[in-house]
Amino acid sequence: MPTSIDAQPGTTVVAHSALLTLTATPSDGALALRVTRVSDHRLITGAGNVTATLDGHPMPLAAEPDGSYLLSPGGGGGAQTLHVVVSHDGIRELLSGTVSVPRHGSVLDSLQGHGMAAWWVLNIAVVLVAVLVISRRRR
């Protein structure tokens, strides 16, 4: 049963038509998408009712218990074009807009962010290994 939408901090309207409104809320490296009816503000829910592409690439959507759809773009962040196809009331609508995709961090990004510290740890490890090798040869 569709529920009504509650406005959340950081929520932006991505697109709207005469019948629907598409909103996006950043959520832990992903976007929580909500599609609501304009007439009564009820969410469009249900498996297969909402599909999405991001910059022309099909993206999997995970239906959340609160009625939103979680879009987890793996890769770079920044402004990207979002197309959402919504099936409702016997019709299909295309809602399009630009979203700011949160950057999804990786271990490599973490090392690059702490590059100088990682460089020093690596240097110290190399020196310790060299000291061990030289001390064993002297025995």
Short mmCIF file of C-alpha atoms in Angstrom, two decimals:
data_model
loop_
_atom_site.label_atom_id
_atom_site.label_comp_id
_atom_site.label_asym_id
_atom_site.label_seq_id
_atom_site.Cartn_x
_atom_site.Cartn_y
_atom_site.Cartn_z
CA MET A 1 0.00 0.00 0.00
CA PRO A 2 1.53 3.33 -1.00
CA THR A 3 2.26 5.72 1.82
CA SER A 4 2.61 9.46 1.89
CA ILE A 5 6.00 11.11 1.51
CA ASP A 6 7.70 12.96 4.34
CA ALA A 7 10.14 15.72 3.39
CA GLN A 8 13.67 14.87 4.49
CA PRO A 9 16.71 17.14 4.80
CA GLY A 10 18.71 17.33 1.57
CA THR A 11 15.77 16.24 -0.59
CA THR A 12 15.64 17.89 -4.01
CA VAL A 13 12.98 17.74 -6.70
CA VAL A 14 14.62 16.17 -9.75
CA ALA A 15 11.66 16.19 -12.14
CA HIS A 16 7.88 16.45 -12.21
CA SER A 17 5.02 15.96 -14.60
CA ALA A 18 1.30 16.68 -14.38
CA LEU A 19 0.86 13.40 -12.47
CA LEU A 20 4.17 12.64 -10.69
CA THR A 21 7.06 14.19 -8.78
CA LEU A 22 10.54 12.59 -8.57
CA THR A 23 12.72 13.53 -5.59
CA ALA A 24 16.22 12.43 -4.59
CA THR A 25 17.87 12.38 -1.16
CA PRO A 26 21.58 11.57 -0.62
CA SER A 27 21.94 8.45 1.56
CA ASP A 28 25.32 6.84 2.46
CA GLY A 29 27.01 7.07 -0.97
CA ALA A 30 23.71 6.44 -2.78
CA LEU A 31 20.53 8.26 -3.72
CA ALA A 32 17.11 7.49 -2.26
CA LEU A 33 14.57 8.16 -5.04
CA ARG A 34 10.89 8.74 -4.34
CA VAL A 35 8.14 8.98 -6.91
CA THR A 36 4.90 10.51 -5.62
CA ARG A 37 1.54 11.28 -7.14
CA VAL A 38 0.85 15.01 -7.41
CA SER A 39 -2.85 14.58 -6.59
CA ASP A 40 -2.55 12.89 -3.17
CA HIS A 41 1.23 12.72 -2.48
CA ARG A 42 1.18 8.90 -2.26
CA LEU A 43 4.35 7.01 -3.21
CA ILE A 44 4.53 4.82 -6.30
CA THR A 45 5.75 1.47 -4.96
CA GLY A 46 6.01 -2.09 -6.16
CA ALA A 47 8.52 -4.30 -7.93
CA GLY A 48 9.14 -3.26 -11.53
CA ASN A 49 7.14 -0.03 -11.35
CA VAL A 50 10.25 2.16 -11.36
CA THR A 51 13.40 1.73 -13.48
CA ALA A 52 16.34 4.10 -13.85
CA THR A 53 19.28 4.95 -16.08
CA LEU A 54 22.16 7.20 -15.06
CA ASP A 55 24.03 8.89 -17.93
CA GLY A 56 22.52 6.29 -20.27
CA HIS A 57 23.54 3.25 -18.20
CA PRO A 58 20.82 1.07 -16.63
CA MET A 59 21.04 1.18 -12.84
CA PRO A 60 19.63 -1.37 -10.40
CA LEU A 61 17.15 0.01 -7.88
CA ALA A 62 16.60 -1.56 -4.47
CA ALA A 63 13.10 -1.08 -3.06
CA GLU A 64 13.32 0.17 0.52
CA PRO A 65 10.73 -0.50 3.25
CA ASP A 66 9.86 3.22 3.44
CA GLY A 67 8.70 3.19 -0.20
CA SER A 68 11.83 4.76 -1.69
CA TYR A 69 14.16 3.20 -4.25
CA LEU A 70 17.88 3.15 -3.48
CA LEU A 71 20.14 3.89 -6.44
CA SER A 72 23.78 2.97 -5.76
CA PRO A 73 25.99 4.32 -8.52
CA GLY A 74 29.38 2.64 -8.33
CA GLY A 75 31.95 5.08 -9.56
CA GLY A 76 32.57 8.76 -9.82
CA GLY A 77 30.33 11.37 -8.33
CA GLY A 78 29.14 14.69 -9.62
CA ALA A 79 26.29 15.91 -11.79
CA GLN A 80 24.76 13.18 -13.95
CA THR A 81 21.60 12.79 -16.02
CA LEU A 82 18.94 10.59 -14.45
CA HIS A 83 16.06 9.06 -16.45
CA VAL A 84 13.35 7.27 -14.48
CA VAL A 85 10.53 5.30 -16.13
CA VAL A 86 7.48 4.94 -13.89
CA SER A 87 4.61 2.51 -14.59
CA HIS A 88 1.38 3.59 -12.89
CA ASP A 89 -2.35 3.57 -13.56
CA GLY A 90 -1.87 1.71 -16.86
CA ILE A 91 0.61 4.21 -18.32
CA ARG A 92 4.39 4.69 -18.37
CA GLU A 93 6.01 8.07 -17.77
CA LEU A 94 9.57 9.20 -18.27
CA LEU A 95 10.91 11.65 -15.70
CA SER A 96 14.32 13.18 -16.44
CA GLY A 97 16.61 15.51 -14.59
CA THR A 98 20.13 16.12 -13.35
CA VAL A 99 21.25 14.76 -9.99
CA SER A 100 24.40 15.24 -7.97
CA VAL A 101 25.66 11.73 -7.31
CA PRO A 102 27.60 11.24 -4.07
CA ARG A 103 31.13 9.98 -4.58
CA HIS A 104 31.52 6.38 -3.44
CA GLY A 105 34.87 6.05 -1.66
CA SER A 106 37.21 3.09 -2.07
CA VAL A 107 40.35 1.88 -0.30
CA LEU A 108 42.47 3.47 -3.03
CA ASP A 109 40.72 6.81 -2.50
CA SER A 110 41.41 6.53 1.22
CA LEU A 111 45.10 5.90 0.58
CA GLN A 112 45.29 8.81 -1.83
CA GLY A 113 43.63 11.03 0.75
CA HIS A 114 46.26 10.01 3.28
CA GLY A 115 49.04 9.76 0.70
CA MET A 116 51.88 11.24 2.73
CA ALA A 117 51.19 9.04 5.77
CA ALA A 118 51.01 5.92 3.56
CA TRP A 119 54.27 6.94 1.88
CA TRP A 120 56.06 7.22 5.25
CA VAL A 121 54.68 3.88 6.48
CA LEU A 122 55.93 2.23 3.28
CA ASN A 123 59.39 3.84 3.65
CA ILE A 124 59.72 2.73 7.27
CA ALA A 125 58.67 -0.82 6.34
CA VAL A 126 61.31 -0.96 3.57
CA VAL A 127 64.03 0.30 5.93
CA LEU A 128 63.07 -2.28 8.60
CA VAL A 129 63.17 -5.11 6.06
CA ALA A 130 66.59 -3.91 4.84
CA VAL A 131 67.91 -3.80 8.42
CA LEU A 132 66.69 -7.36 9.05
CA VAL A 133 68.30 -8.65 5.82
CA ILE A 134 71.63 -6.96 6.57
CA SER A 135 71.70 -8.16 10.19
CA ARG A 136 71.09 -11.80 9.13
CA ARG A 137 73.93 -11.64 6.57
CA ARG A 138 76.41 -10.45 9.20
CA ARG A 139 75.77 -13.48 11.43
#
